[in-house]
Short mmCIF file of C-alpha atoms in Angstrom, two decimals:
data_model
loop_
_atom_site.label_atom_id
_atom_site.label_comp_id
_atom_site.label_asym_id
_atom_site.label_seq_id
_atom_site.Cartn_x
_atom_site.Cartn_y
_atom_site.Cartn_z
CA MET A 533 15.72 -25.42 -10.96
CA THR A 534 14.36 -27.25 -13.24
CA ALA A 535 11.35 -27.90 -11.40
CA PHE A 536 10.92 -23.94 -10.02
CA ILE A 537 10.33 -23.03 -14.38
CA GLY A 538 8.32 -26.44 -14.20
CA LEU A 539 5.77 -24.59 -11.81
CA LEU A 540 6.48 -21.08 -13.40
CA LYS A 541 5.26 -22.22 -16.66
CA LYS A 542 2.44 -24.14 -15.38
CA ASP A 543 1.49 -21.04 -13.25
CA LEU A 544 1.74 -18.55 -15.98
CA SER A 545 -0.48 -21.03 -18.32
CA LEU A 546 -3.09 -20.47 -15.97
CA ILE A 547 -3.63 -16.99 -16.13
CA ARG A 548 -2.36 -16.64 -19.76
CA PHE A 549 -5.77 -16.21 -21.00
CA TRP A 550 -7.26 -13.61 -18.54
CA TYR A 551 -4.59 -11.83 -19.01
CA MET A 552 -4.42 -11.39 -23.03
CA VAL A 553 -8.02 -10.62 -21.58
CA TRP A 554 -5.83 -7.30 -19.51
CA LEU A 555 -3.83 -6.78 -21.91
CA ALA A 556 -6.45 -6.86 -24.43
CA PHE A 557 -8.72 -3.62 -22.98
CA MET A 558 -5.88 -1.81 -22.22
CA ILE A 559 -5.22 -1.34 -25.57
CA LEU A 560 -8.23 -0.61 -26.52
CA GLY A 561 -9.14 2.01 -24.44
CA ILE A 562 -6.22 3.51 -25.86
CA ILE A 563 -7.12 3.56 -29.11
CA ALA A 564 -11.00 4.35 -27.65
CA VAL A 565 -9.30 7.61 -26.22
CA TYR A 566 -6.88 8.42 -28.90
CA GLY A 567 -10.21 8.46 -31.34
CA ILE A 568 -11.52 10.43 -28.70
CA SER A 569 -8.97 13.32 -28.24
CA LYS A 570 -9.01 13.08 -33.04
CA GLY A 571 -11.98 13.54 -32.57
CA VAL A 572 -12.53 16.46 -30.09
CA SER A 573 -9.20 18.19 -30.63
CA GLU A 574 -8.02 17.94 -27.00
CA PRO A 575 -5.09 15.57 -27.35
CA SER A 576 -4.57 16.52 -23.44
CA ILE A 577 -7.12 13.98 -22.69
CA LEU A 578 -4.74 10.96 -22.98
CA VAL A 579 -3.17 12.18 -19.61
CA PRO A 580 -5.82 12.54 -17.04
CA TYR A 581 -6.42 9.02 -19.11
CA LEU A 582 -3.09 7.77 -19.22
CA VAL A 583 -2.76 8.41 -15.16
CA THR A 584 -5.78 6.48 -14.56
CA MET A 585 -4.50 3.20 -16.14
CA GLY A 586 -1.13 3.48 -14.10
CA SER A 587 -2.27 3.21 -10.84
CA PHE A 588 -5.34 0.34 -11.29
CA HIS A 589 -2.34 -1.61 -12.34
CA VAL A 590 -1.38 -1.33 -9.24
CA PHE A 591 -4.17 -4.20 -8.19
CA LEU A 592 -2.89 -6.71 -11.37
CA ALA A 593 -0.41 -8.49 -8.94
CA PRO A 594 -3.14 -9.09 -6.47
CA ILE A 595 -5.93 -10.01 -8.54
CA ALA A 596 -3.84 -12.48 -10.86
CA LEU A 597 -2.69 -13.70 -7.93
CA LEU A 598 -6.19 -14.87 -6.04
CA TYR A 599 -7.03 -16.24 -9.24
CA MET A 600 -4.55 -18.87 -9.54
CA LEU A 601 -4.42 -19.94 -5.69
CA ASN A 602 -8.55 -20.06 -6.79
CA ILE A 603 -8.12 -22.27 -9.32
CA GLU A 604 -5.32 -24.78 -7.02
CA GLY A 605 -7.70 -24.51 -4.29
CA LYS A 606 -10.11 -25.42 -6.91
CA THR A 607 -8.54 -28.51 -8.20
CA GLN A 608 -6.06 -29.49 -4.64
CA LEU A 609 -3.02 -30.39 -6.70
CA TRP A 610 -0.30 -29.27 -4.42
CA LEU A 611 -1.49 -31.52 -1.94
CA TYR A 612 0.08 -34.18 -4.36
CA ASN A 613 2.96 -31.82 -5.29
CA PRO A 614 5.68 -33.18 -4.09
CA GLN A 615 7.76 -29.56 -3.85
CA ASN A 616 7.20 -27.90 -0.51
CA SER A 617 4.93 -24.62 -0.71
CA THR A 618 7.85 -21.74 -0.44
CA LYS A 619 8.61 -23.49 -4.25
CA LEU A 620 4.89 -23.46 -4.58
CA LEU A 621 3.90 -19.95 -3.43
CA LEU A 622 7.21 -18.55 -4.89
CA SER A 623 6.45 -19.79 -8.41
CA LYS A 624 2.78 -17.76 -7.64
CA ILE A 625 4.88 -14.48 -6.51
CA CYS A 626 7.33 -14.59 -9.36
CA SER A 627 4.65 -15.44 -12.40
CA ALA A 628 2.64 -12.14 -10.54
CA THR A 629 5.53 -9.95 -11.51
CA VAL A 630 6.65 -10.94 -14.72
CA ILE A 631 2.97 -10.07 -15.82
CA GLN A 632 2.77 -6.83 -13.45
CA LEU A 633 5.85 -5.78 -15.23
CA ILE A 634 4.84 -6.27 -18.99
CA ALA A 635 2.05 -4.29 -17.87
CA GLN A 636 3.80 -1.22 -16.55
CA VAL A 637 6.39 -1.65 -19.01
CA ILE A 638 3.54 -1.32 -21.61
CA ILE A 639 1.92 1.21 -20.07
CA SER A 640 5.34 3.25 -19.94
CA LEU A 641 5.58 2.86 -23.75
CA PHE A 642 2.30 4.70 -23.97
CA ALA A 643 3.88 7.13 -21.19
CA VAL A 644 5.74 8.15 -24.39
CA ILE A 645 2.99 8.07 -27.01
CA VAL A 646 1.87 10.37 -25.04
CA MET A 647 5.00 12.90 -24.36
CA LYS A 648 4.90 12.64 -28.47
CA ILE A 649 1.91 13.85 -29.04
CA LEU A 650 1.50 16.58 -26.36
CA GLN A 651 4.74 17.75 -28.11
CA ASP A 652 3.97 17.33 -32.01
CA ASN A 653 0.56 19.29 -30.85
CA GLY A 654 2.97 22.06 -28.69
CA LEU A 655 1.71 21.72 -25.48
CA ILE A 656 5.30 20.10 -24.32
CA GLU A 657 8.46 21.22 -25.72
CA HIS A 658 10.43 18.44 -24.18
CA PHE A 659 9.40 15.67 -22.37
CA SER A 660 11.22 16.31 -19.02
CA ASP A 661 8.37 19.28 -19.22
CA PHE A 662 5.31 16.74 -18.67
CA LEU A 663 6.82 13.48 -16.99
CA PRO A 664 10.91 13.22 -17.13
CA PHE A 665 12.63 10.16 -16.43
CA LYS A 666 13.11 10.37 -12.76
CA GLN A 667 9.61 11.08 -11.16
CA GLY A 668 8.42 8.34 -14.23
CA PHE A 669 9.96 5.62 -13.17
CA TYR A 670 10.28 6.40 -9.58
CA MET A 671 6.13 6.58 -9.91
CA GLN A 672 6.56 2.68 -11.69
CA LEU A 673 9.07 1.77 -8.92
CA GLY A 674 5.58 2.68 -6.52
CA ILE A 675 3.55 0.95 -8.44
CA PHE A 676 5.32 -2.29 -8.69
CA GLY A 677 6.35 -1.71 -4.65
CA VAL A 678 2.80 -1.95 -3.88
CA SER A 679 1.10 -4.26 -6.29
CA MET A 680 3.80 -6.75 -4.63
CA TYR A 681 3.06 -6.47 -0.61
CA MET A 682 -0.44 -6.43 -1.25
CA SER A 683 -0.13 -9.78 -3.61
CA ILE A 684 1.77 -11.11 -0.25
CA TRP A 685 -1.42 -9.62 2.18
CA VAL A 686 -2.92 -12.00 -0.65
CA ILE A 687 -1.20 -14.63 -0.29
CA PHE A 688 -1.65 -14.84 3.62
CA LEU A 689 -5.16 -14.29 4.18
CA TRP A 690 -5.56 -16.54 1.65
CA THR A 691 -3.77 -19.23 3.45
CA VAL A 692 -5.19 -17.86 6.46
CA TYR A 693 -8.95 -17.87 5.35
CA HIS A 694 -8.61 -21.62 3.50
CA SER A 695 -6.45 -22.61 7.30
CA LEU A 696 -10.17 -22.76 9.21
CA GLY A 697 -11.88 -24.75 7.29
CA LYS A 698 -10.82 -27.51 9.14
CA TYR A 699 -12.91 -26.17 12.05
CA PRO A 700 -16.86 -26.93 10.99
CA SER A 701 -17.31 -24.62 13.93
CA ILE A 702 -16.45 -21.77 11.68
CA ARG A 703 -16.29 -22.34 8.43
CA ASN A 704 -19.33 -20.32 7.81
CA PHE A 705 -17.51 -17.42 9.35
CA ARG A 706 -13.88 -17.92 8.01
CA TRP A 707 -14.42 -14.20 5.66
CA LEU A 708 -14.92 -12.59 9.26
CA ALA A 709 -10.82 -13.31 11.23
CA VAL A 710 -9.93 -12.83 7.42
CA VAL A 711 -11.68 -9.06 8.35
CA LEU A 712 -10.11 -9.25 11.78
CA VAL A 713 -6.84 -10.20 11.25
CA TRP A 714 -6.45 -7.23 8.40
CA LEU A 715 -8.41 -4.35 10.98
CA ALA A 716 -6.56 -6.13 13.65
CA TYR A 717 -2.90 -4.80 11.43
CA ASN A 718 -4.07 -1.98 10.42
CA LEU A 719 -5.00 -0.82 14.27
CA PHE A 720 -1.62 -1.49 15.34
CA GLU A 721 0.19 -0.56 12.81
CA ALA A 722 -1.87 3.08 13.27
CA LEU A 723 -0.85 3.34 16.87
CA LEU A 724 2.31 2.40 16.33
CA ALA A 725 2.42 4.77 14.27
CA LYS A 726 1.68 7.20 16.58
CA THR A 727 4.63 6.59 19.19
CA LYS A 728 7.56 9.44 19.52
CA VAL A 729 9.46 6.33 19.51
CA ILE A 730 8.45 5.59 15.97
CA GLN A 731 8.14 8.62 14.43
CA ASN A 732 11.41 9.33 16.05
CA GLN A 733 13.33 6.30 14.70
CA LEU A 734 11.31 4.74 12.40
CA PHE A 735 11.09 7.78 10.47
CA TYR A 736 13.38 9.74 10.94
CA PHE A 737 16.21 8.61 8.04
CA SER A 738 14.10 9.44 4.62
CA VAL A 739 14.56 11.24 1.42
CA ASN A 740 12.96 13.63 -0.51
CA VAL A 741 12.04 13.06 -3.66
CA ASP A 742 9.89 15.27 -5.89
CA ILE A 743 7.28 12.09 -6.60
CA ALA A 744 4.37 13.16 -5.55
CA PRO A 745 2.51 14.33 -9.24
CA GLN A 746 -0.74 16.71 -8.95
CA MET A 747 -3.08 17.36 -13.00
CA ASN A 748 -4.40 20.72 -13.23
CA TYR A 749 -5.41 21.61 -16.05
CA GLU A 750 -5.46 24.39 -17.83
CA THR A 751 -7.35 26.18 -20.86
CA LYS A 752 -5.40 26.52 -23.45
CA GLU A 753 -2.26 24.02 -22.03
CA GLY A 754 -4.33 21.23 -21.37
CA TRP A 755 -4.03 18.02 -18.73
CA LYS A 756 -0.38 18.69 -16.38
CA ILE A 757 1.41 16.71 -14.60
CA LEU A 758 2.60 19.17 -10.74
CA TYR A 759 5.20 17.88 -9.09
CA ALA A 760 5.84 18.22 -5.44
CA ASP A 761 9.03 17.17 -2.45
CA ALA A 762 7.84 13.86 -0.65
CA SER A 763 9.61 12.22 2.21
CA VAL A 764 10.13 8.91 1.83
CA PRO A 765 11.27 7.16 4.60
CA VAL A 766 13.62 4.23 4.06
CA THR A 767 13.57 2.72 7.51
CA ALA A 768 9.82 1.90 7.13
CA ILE A 769 10.77 -0.01 3.58
CA VAL A 770 13.24 -1.27 4.90
CA LEU A 771 10.90 -2.58 7.28
CA TYR A 772 7.37 -3.38 5.21
CA VAL A 773 10.22 -5.73 2.84
CA ILE A 774 11.14 -7.65 6.35
CA LEU A 775 7.05 -8.03 7.02
CA SER A 776 6.70 -9.38 3.44
CA VAL A 777 8.87 -12.24 4.34
CA ILE A 778 7.74 -13.23 7.80
CA PHE A 779 3.62 -13.24 5.92
CA PHE A 780 5.25 -14.97 2.95
CA LEU A 781 6.63 -17.74 5.54
CA LEU A 782 3.29 -17.45 7.88
CA ALA A 783 1.38 -18.73 5.14
CA SER A 784 4.39 -21.33 3.89
CA TRP A 785 4.19 -22.77 6.86
CA LEU A 786 0.09 -22.45 7.28
CA LEU A 787 0.08 -23.71 3.27
CA ASP A 788 2.63 -27.35 4.37
CA ARG A 789 -0.34 -28.04 6.66
CA LYS A 790 -2.41 -28.93 4.08
CA VAL A 791 -4.62 -26.46 4.24
CA GLU A 792 -7.81 -28.17 3.51
CA VAL A 793 -10.32 -25.72 0.25
#
């Protein structure tokens, strides 16, 4: 456990500087948009910035992971690390999870500030008129889930790319192999999803949640977020979790074979 915590601290130190830069730009953007809203006397301008910033954060953890992996690739530190590949990759996922959660907490706090500003300006009467807690939680959970799933794919495709470096004949075309792997998986998934068996079984158990937001602008009331029912297939989510574990184990297996970078 102590060794894993050491790995986690090392990984966090790799991205600490650029993560602070990320947060600084995010906070400066908040200040800038708030200044514009005050200047034009239009507090609802904060709403589209909030939604855009929240959506953009699905890429935070994958980008951080790719940065950490590239640093490790240049230094080749894991080739001499006594820890197994599963722990090495898991520490990076945990590091990306930590920074992802911190960023989403900041976004949530900004959402509360935006709702307070809208309330003070008479655009909403209660916070729930703009973003009920349940919808806000589901949206943040969705952002986090998508970000983690993308992170697993980053790890898997990165290890595929560098494992092919052992073969001189295709070394210069590794990127094409990675693209083909990605396209082949998505094509297979799309074809599988069209089959009646999958449609009847995989999407049979689902829940309806009003978390499908749409932006709407009204002249007198400004920006509003409207919600519509969305069918969430629980079985499909479980399947994606299982696939994530499989891709992670495959990436660990490839790394155990001493990926050359």
